[in-house]
Coordinates of C-alpha atoms in Angstrom, one line a residue:
N148 CA -24.8 25.9 15.6
P149 CA -24.4 29.6 16.6
Y150 CA -21.0 29.0 18.1
L151 CA -19.6 27.8 14.7
Q152 CA -21.2 30.7 12.9
Y153 CA -19.7 33.2 15.3
F154 CA -16.3 31.5 14.9
L155 CA -16.6 31.9 11.1
G156 CA -17.2 35.7 11.5
M157 CA -20.9 35.8 10.5
K158 CA -22.7 38.9 11.8
E159 CA -26.0 37.3 12.4
Y160 CA -27.5 33.9 13.0
T161 CA -28.8 32.0 10.0
S162 CA -30.6 28.7 9.7
K163 CA -28.8 27.8 6.5
C164 CA -25.7 25.6 6.6
P165 CA -22.6 27.8 6.2
F166 CA -20.8 25.1 4.1
G167 CA -21.3 21.6 2.9
A168 CA -19.5 18.3 3.7
S169 CA -17.8 18.4 0.3
T170 CA -16.1 21.7 1.3
M171 CA -14.4 20.0 4.2
V172 CA -13.3 17.2 1.9
E173 CA -11.6 19.7 -0.5
F174 CA -10.0 21.4 2.5
R175 CA -8.5 18.2 3.8
K176 CA -7.1 17.4 0.3
R177 CA -5.0 20.5 0.6
F178 CA -2.8 18.9 3.2
P179 CA -0.6 16.1 1.7
P180 CA 1.5 13.9 4.0
E181 CA 4.5 16.2 3.5
A182 CA 2.5 19.2 4.8
I183 CA 1.3 17.2 7.8
A184 CA 4.9 16.1 8.6
A185 CA 6.0 19.8 8.4
L186 CA 3.2 20.9 10.8
L187 CA 4.1 18.1 13.3
A188 CA 7.7 19.2 13.2
A189 CA 6.7 22.8 13.8
S190 CA 4.5 21.9 16.8
T191 CA 7.5 20.4 18.6
P192 CA 9.7 22.8 20.6
K193 CA 13.1 23.1 19.0
E194 CA 16.4 23.3 20.8
D195 CA 19.4 25.4 19.7
Q196 CA 21.2 23.4 17.0
D197 CA 24.3 25.5 17.4
D198 CA 24.6 24.3 21.0
H199 CA 24.2 20.7 19.8
N200 CA 26.9 21.1 17.1
D201 CA 29.4 22.8 19.5
Q202 CA 28.6 20.4 22.3
N203 CA 28.5 17.2 20.3
G204 CA 30.9 17.9 17.5
G205 CA 28.4 17.5 14.7
G206 CA 26.6 14.5 16.2
S207 CA 29.5 12.4 17.5
G208 CA 29.2 13.4 21.2
E209 CA 27.4 12.1 24.2
N210 CA 24.0 10.5 23.8
K211 CA 21.1 12.3 25.3
G212 CA 17.3 12.0 25.6
T213 CA 14.8 9.2 25.3
L214 CA 13.2 7.9 22.1
I215 CA 9.9 5.9 22.3
M216 CA 8.4 4.0 19.3
D217 CA 5.2 2.0 18.8
A218 CA 2.5 1.3 16.3
T219 CA -1.3 1.1 16.3
C220 CA -4.2 0.8 13.9
C221 CA -6.7 3.6 13.2
P222 CA -9.9 1.7 12.2
A223 CA -11.8 2.9 9.3
D224 CA -15.6 3.5 9.4
I225 CA -16.6 0.2 7.7
S226 CA -18.8 -2.7 8.8
Y227 CA -17.1 -5.9 9.8
P228 CA -16.4 -7.6 6.4
Q229 CA -18.1 -10.9 5.7
D230 CA -17.7 -12.6 2.4
F231 CA -21.4 -13.1 1.5
Q232 CA -22.3 -9.5 2.7
L233 CA -19.5 -8.0 0.5
L234 CA -20.7 -10.0 -2.5
N235 CA -24.3 -9.0 -1.9
E236 CA -23.2 -5.3 -1.8
A237 CA -21.3 -5.7 -5.0
R238 CA -24.3 -7.3 -6.7
E239 CA -26.6 -4.4 -5.6
K240 CA -24.1 -1.9 -7.0
L241 CA -23.9 -3.7 -10.3
E242 CA -27.7 -3.8 -10.6
H243 CA -27.8 0.0 -10.0
I244 CA -25.2 0.6 -12.7
V245 CA -27.3 -1.5 -15.1
D246 CA -30.5 0.4 -14.3
V247 CA -28.7 3.8 -14.8
Y248 CA -27.3 2.8 -18.2
C249 CA -30.5 1.2 -19.4
E250 CA -32.5 4.3 -18.5
A251 CA -30.0 6.7 -20.0
H252 CA -29.9 4.9 -23.4
K253 CA -33.5 3.6 -23.3
L254 CA -32.5 -0.1 -23.4
K255 CA -34.5 -3.0 -22.2
K256 CA -33.4 -4.2 -18.8
P257 CA -32.0 -7.7 -18.8
R258 CA -33.4 -10.4 -16.6
M259 CA -31.1 -10.3 -13.5
R260 CA -33.1 -12.4 -11.0
R261 CA -32.9 -9.8 -8.3
R262 CA -35.6 -11.2 -6.1
A263 CA -34.0 -14.6 -6.0
A264 CA -30.6 -13.1 -5.2
R265 CA -32.1 -11.0 -2.5
R266 CA -34.0 -14.0 -1.1
D267 CA -30.8 -16.1 -1.0
Y268 CA -28.9 -13.4 0.8
L269 CA -31.6 -12.8 3.5
K270 CA -32.0 -16.5 4.0
L271 CA -28.3 -16.7 5.0
S272 CA -28.0 -13.4 6.8
K273 CA -31.1 -14.0 9.0
S274 CA -30.3 -17.6 9.9
K275 CA -29.4 -18.1 13.6
K276 CA -26.8 -20.8 12.8
R277 CA -24.6 -20.2 9.9
T278 CA -22.7 -23.4 9.2
A279 CA -19.7 -23.5 6.9
K280 CA -21.7 -25.5 4.4
R281 CA -24.5 -22.9 4.2
I282 CA -22.0 -20.0 4.0
R283 CA -20.2 -21.7 1.2
E284 CA -23.4 -22.3 -0.7
G285 CA -24.5 -18.6 -0.2
V286 CA -21.1 -17.4 -1.5
R287 CA -21.4 -19.6 -4.5
K288 CA -24.8 -18.2 -5.4
Q289 CA -23.7 -14.6 -5.0
L290 CA -20.6 -15.3 -7.2
Q291 CA -22.9 -16.6 -10.0
Y292 CA -25.1 -13.5 -9.8
I293 CA -22.2 -11.2 -9.9
R294 CA -20.7 -13.0 -12.9
R295 CA -24.0 -12.5 -14.8
D296 CA -24.3 -8.9 -13.9
I297 CA -20.7 -8.1 -15.0
G298 CA -21.5 -9.8 -18.3
F299 CA -24.6 -7.6 -18.7
I300 CA -22.6 -4.4 -18.1
V301 CA -19.9 -5.4 -20.6
N302 CA -22.6 -6.1 -23.3
I303 CA -24.2 -2.7 -22.7
I304 CA -20.9 -0.9 -23.0
Q305 CA -20.0 -2.7 -26.2
K306 CA -23.4 -2.0 -27.8
T307 CA -23.7 1.7 -26.9
H308 CA -19.9 2.5 -27.1
L309 CA -20.4 4.1 -23.7
K310 CA -17.5 6.1 -22.2
V311 CA -17.4 5.1 -18.5
S312 CA -16.7 7.8 -16.0
E313 CA -13.7 7.6 -13.7
K314 CA -15.9 7.0 -10.6
V315 CA -17.8 4.1 -12.2
A316 CA -14.5 2.7 -13.6
D317 CA -13.0 2.6 -10.2
L318 CA -16.1 1.0 -8.8
L319 CA -16.1 -1.7 -11.5
N320 CA -12.4 -2.4 -11.0
A321 CA -12.9 -2.8 -7.2
I322 CA -15.9 -5.2 -7.8
T323 CA -14.0 -7.2 -10.4
T324 CA -11.0 -7.6 -8.0
L325 CA -13.3 -8.6 -5.2
Y326 CA -15.0 -11.2 -7.4
E327 CA -11.6 -12.6 -8.5
Q328 CA -10.4 -12.8 -4.9
Q329 CA -13.6 -14.4 -3.6
L330 CA -13.7 -16.9 -6.5
Y331 CA -10.1 -17.9 -5.7
M332 CA -10.8 -18.4 -2.0
Y333 CA -14.0 -20.4 -2.9
E334 CA -12.3 -22.7 -5.3
N335 CA -9.2 -23.3 -3.2
R336 CA -11.1 -23.4 0.1
V337 CA -8.9 -20.8 1.8
H338 CA -9.6 -17.6 3.7
M339 CA -6.5 -15.5 2.8
V340 CA -5.5 -13.7 -0.3
P341 CA -2.9 -11.0 -1.0
D342 CA -4.3 -7.4 -0.9
R343 CA -7.7 -8.6 0.1
I344 CA -10.6 -6.1 -0.3
V345 CA -12.7 -5.7 2.8
S346 CA -14.7 -2.7 1.7
I347 CA -16.1 -1.7 -1.7
S348 CA -16.4 2.0 -0.9
Q349 CA -12.8 2.0 0.5
P350 CA -10.9 -0.7 -1.5
W351 CA -7.6 0.5 -0.1
V352 CA -8.4 -0.6 3.4
R353 CA -6.6 -3.8 4.5
P354 CA -6.8 -6.2 7.4
I355 CA -4.2 -5.3 10.1
V356 CA -3.5 -8.2 12.5
R357 CA -2.7 -6.8 15.9
G358 CA -3.4 -9.7 18.2
K359 CA -5.3 -7.6 20.7
A360 CA -7.7 -9.1 23.2
H361 CA -10.8 -7.2 22.1
A362 CA -10.0 -7.6 18.3
N363 CA -7.4 -9.9 16.7
T364 CA -7.8 -8.1 13.4
E365 CA -8.6 -4.4 12.7
F366 CA -9.4 -2.7 9.4
G367 CA -7.8 0.6 8.8
A368 CA -4.5 2.5 8.5
K369 CA -1.5 1.4 10.5
L370 CA 0.2 4.2 12.3
H371 CA 3.8 4.1 13.5
I372 CA 5.0 7.0 15.6
S373 CA 8.0 8.1 17.6
M374 CA 7.8 10.2 20.7
V375 CA 10.3 12.6 22.3
D376 CA 9.4 14.5 25.5
G377 CA 5.8 13.7 25.0
Y378 CA 5.6 15.0 21.4
A379 CA 4.6 12.6 18.6
K380 CA 6.0 12.3 15.1
I381 CA 4.8 10.1 12.3
E382 CA 7.3 7.6 11.1
R383 CA 5.1 5.7 8.7
L384 CA 1.3 5.7 7.9
S385 CA 0.0 3.2 5.5
F386 CA -3.1 1.1 4.8
D387 CA -0.9 -1.9 4.0
A388 CA 0.4 -4.0 6.9
F389 CA 4.1 -3.6 7.6
N390 CA 6.6 -4.5 10.3
E391 CA 7.3 -1.4 12.3
A392 CA 10.8 -2.7 13.2
T393 CA 11.9 -1.9 9.7
D394 CA 11.6 1.8 10.6
F395 CA 13.9 1.5 13.6
F396 CA 17.0 2.9 12.0
S397 CA 15.3 5.7 10.1
A398 CA 13.6 6.9 13.3
V399 CA 16.9 6.9 15.2
E400 CA 18.7 8.7 12.4
G401 CA 15.8 11.3 12.3
Y402 CA 16.3 11.8 16.0
R403 CA 20.0 12.4 15.4
Q404 CA 19.4 15.0 12.7
E405 CA 16.9 16.9 14.9
H406 CA 18.8 16.8 18.2
G407 CA 22.4 16.5 17.0
C408 CA 23.1 13.2 18.9
Y409 CA 21.8 9.7 19.4
P410 CA 19.3 9.1 22.1
Q411 CA 20.5 7.7 25.4
R412 CA 17.6 5.3 25.7
I413 CA 15.2 3.7 23.2
L414 CA 12.0 2.3 24.6
V415 CA 10.3 -0.1 22.3
D416 CA 8.3 -3.3 22.2
K417 CA 9.6 -6.8 21.7
I418 CA 9.0 -6.7 18.0
Y419 CA 11.9 -4.2 17.6
R420 CA 14.4 -6.3 19.4
N421 CA 16.5 -8.5 17.1
R422 CA 20.2 -9.2 16.8
E423 CA 20.8 -6.4 14.3
T424 CA 19.2 -3.7 16.4
I425 CA 20.6 -4.9 19.7
S426 CA 24.2 -5.1 18.3
W427 CA 23.8 -1.7 16.6
C428 CA 22.6 0.0 19.7
K429 CA 25.4 -1.5 21.7
A430 CA 27.9 -0.2 19.3
Q431 CA 26.4 3.3 19.5
G432 CA 26.2 3.3 23.3
I433 CA 22.3 3.3 23.2
Q434 CA 20.4 1.6 25.9
L435 CA 17.6 -0.6 24.4
T436 CA 14.6 -1.8 26.3
G437 CA 14.5 -5.5 27.3
P438 CA 16.9 -8.2 28.5
A439 CA 20.0 -9.2 26.7
L440 CA 19.9 -12.2 24.3
G441 CA 21.4 -15.5 25.3
R442 CA 21.9 -17.1 28.7
P443 CA 21.2 -15.0 31.8
A444 CA 24.1 -13.4 33.7
K445 CA 25.7 -15.3 36.6
N446 CA 26.1 -12.2 38.6
V447 CA 23.0 -11.9 40.8
E448 CA 23.4 -8.2 41.6
R449 CA 23.8 -7.4 37.9
T450 CA 20.7 -9.4 37.1
K451 CA 18.7 -7.6 39.7
Q452 CA 19.9 -4.2 38.4
A453 CA 19.0 -5.2 34.9
K454 CA 15.5 -6.3 35.9
K455 CA 15.0 -3.1 37.8
Q456 CA 16.1 -1.0 34.8
E457 CA 13.9 -3.1 32.5
Y458 CA 10.9 -2.5 34.8
Q459 CA 11.6 1.3 34.8
D460 CA 11.9 1.3 31.0
I461 CA 8.5 -0.5 30.7
C462 CA 6.9 2.1 33.0
D463 CA 8.4 5.0 31.0
R464 CA 7.2 3.4 27.7
N465 CA 3.6 3.6 28.8
I466 CA 3.5 7.2 27.7
V467 CA 3.1 6.1 24.1
E468 CA 0.2 3.7 25.1
G469 CA -1.4 6.6 26.8
E470 CA -1.0 8.8 23.7
F471 CA -2.8 6.2 21.6
G472 CA -5.6 5.9 24.2
V473 CA -6.1 9.7 24.3
G474 CA -6.1 9.9 20.5
K475 CA -8.7 7.2 20.2
R476 CA -10.8 8.4 23.0
S477 CA -10.8 12.2 22.5
Y478 CA -9.4 12.9 19.0
G479 CA -11.3 10.4 16.8
L480 CA -8.6 8.0 16.0
N481 CA -10.8 5.1 17.2
R482 CA -12.9 5.5 14.0
I483 CA -11.7 7.5 11.0
M484 CA -14.9 8.9 9.4
A485 CA -13.1 10.2 6.2
H486 CA -13.9 8.0 3.2
L487 CA -10.9 8.9 1.0
Q488 CA -7.4 7.7 1.3
E489 CA -5.8 11.1 1.3
T490 CA -8.4 12.7 3.6
S491 CA -8.0 9.8 6.1
F492 CA -4.2 10.5 6.3
C493 CA -5.1 14.2 6.9
V494 CA -7.5 13.4 9.7
I495 CA -4.9 11.2 11.5
G496 CA -2.2 13.8 11.0
I497 CA -4.3 16.6 12.3
A498 CA -5.3 14.6 15.4
L499 CA -1.6 14.1 16.2
L500 CA -1.0 17.8 15.6
C501 CA -3.8 18.7 18.1
M502 CA -2.3 16.4 20.7
N503 CA 1.1 18.0 20.3
L504 CA -0.4 21.5 20.6
A505 CA -2.3 20.5 23.7
K506 CA 0.9 19.1 25.2
R507 CA 2.7 22.3 24.4
L508 CA -0.1 24.5 25.8
R509 CA 0.0 22.5 29.1
S510 CA 3.8 23.0 29.2
L511 CA 3.5 26.7 28.7
L512 CA 0.8 27.0 31.3
H513 CA 2.9 25.1 33.8
H514 CA 5.9 27.3 33.1
F515 CA 3.8 30.5 33.4
L516 CA 2.2 29.5 36.7
R517 CA 5.5 28.4 38.1
I518 CA 7.1 31.8 37.4
W519 CA 4.0 33.7 38.6
F520 CA 3.7 31.8 41.9
L521 CA 7.4 31.8 42.6
S522 CA 7.6 35.6 41.9
A523 CA 4.7 36.3 44.3
P524 CA 5.7 37.6 47.7
N525 CA 3.8 34.9 49.5
P526 CA 3.6 31.8 47.3
V527 CA 0.7 29.6 48.1
F528 CA 1.7 26.5 46.0
A529 CA 5.0 24.9 45.6
F530 CA 5.9 23.5 42.2

């Protein structure tokens, strides 16, 4: 559009595209996770470390501030994975590889029974009622077709001594792993397997069980962040499922390195609360969200005060939920359109960077308006 061309500094409008999609991919590859972490750290306003060292004696002084932690899933742009659909996609890709190699080396195409395989797939996909027996039968047929197609490709490579490109080799490895996983689940009548592939184009995507009402399982990168004064920081970002409670101590120590002291409060979910974290926070004088373990206290006034403080902590912790909601609604975290592992990490990191910068701009605008209105002879608004 003309606005983009003006932003790029072009002197006149042109109907040609200024750059292609691959240019943006190469641009995103220039930002590794270390660079994204440095940008996020630079977007957060810094306090004077000398004051911290003098005031706290190198980190052993009074606890200050509030640390909030939570995790979410950033879904990838893939269709909902179903076993027979994944196998049908793998079969079609194998047939395309056979066609390309046969045409390049002028070989006779083997009999692959494509029409029968396509008919078996459509018969199952278009049926209104997919019983477990019919799904199992459809998976069995697709596994047989894939096993034959892999054998054809191996024979072609052995006959022609073909050197497979890196892209085709990665695709064949993903399809072979998918075939082995689906065959294992079919033979053992199970629906779970370690490192299960749910997308052939993005084989690094894993199922993330979140237990939400709208979707029990999401497919994408799991993001664990910590927030201080409304600014987000990435603690861990991975496509493999992990327990965010394992990053508790590293996040608290990171807060101590940046601010010179431990936080006064840590607002977290129930998954972070265990005997180790509760006892450690008690030893460090840190207030942790949630009730104490064991029997409730006999003192009624103390119990009421604890419930009131717990309710206030829950209300204050909602800021991280709002941060996730804004990121997924306005910054594209609800569906990551990048199709590479490193570019997906870049997109997620840049979205958090934009949210931090927007927060800082709002703070600067509030500070400027406050000074301007208070310095006016007749202030209209009171801040």
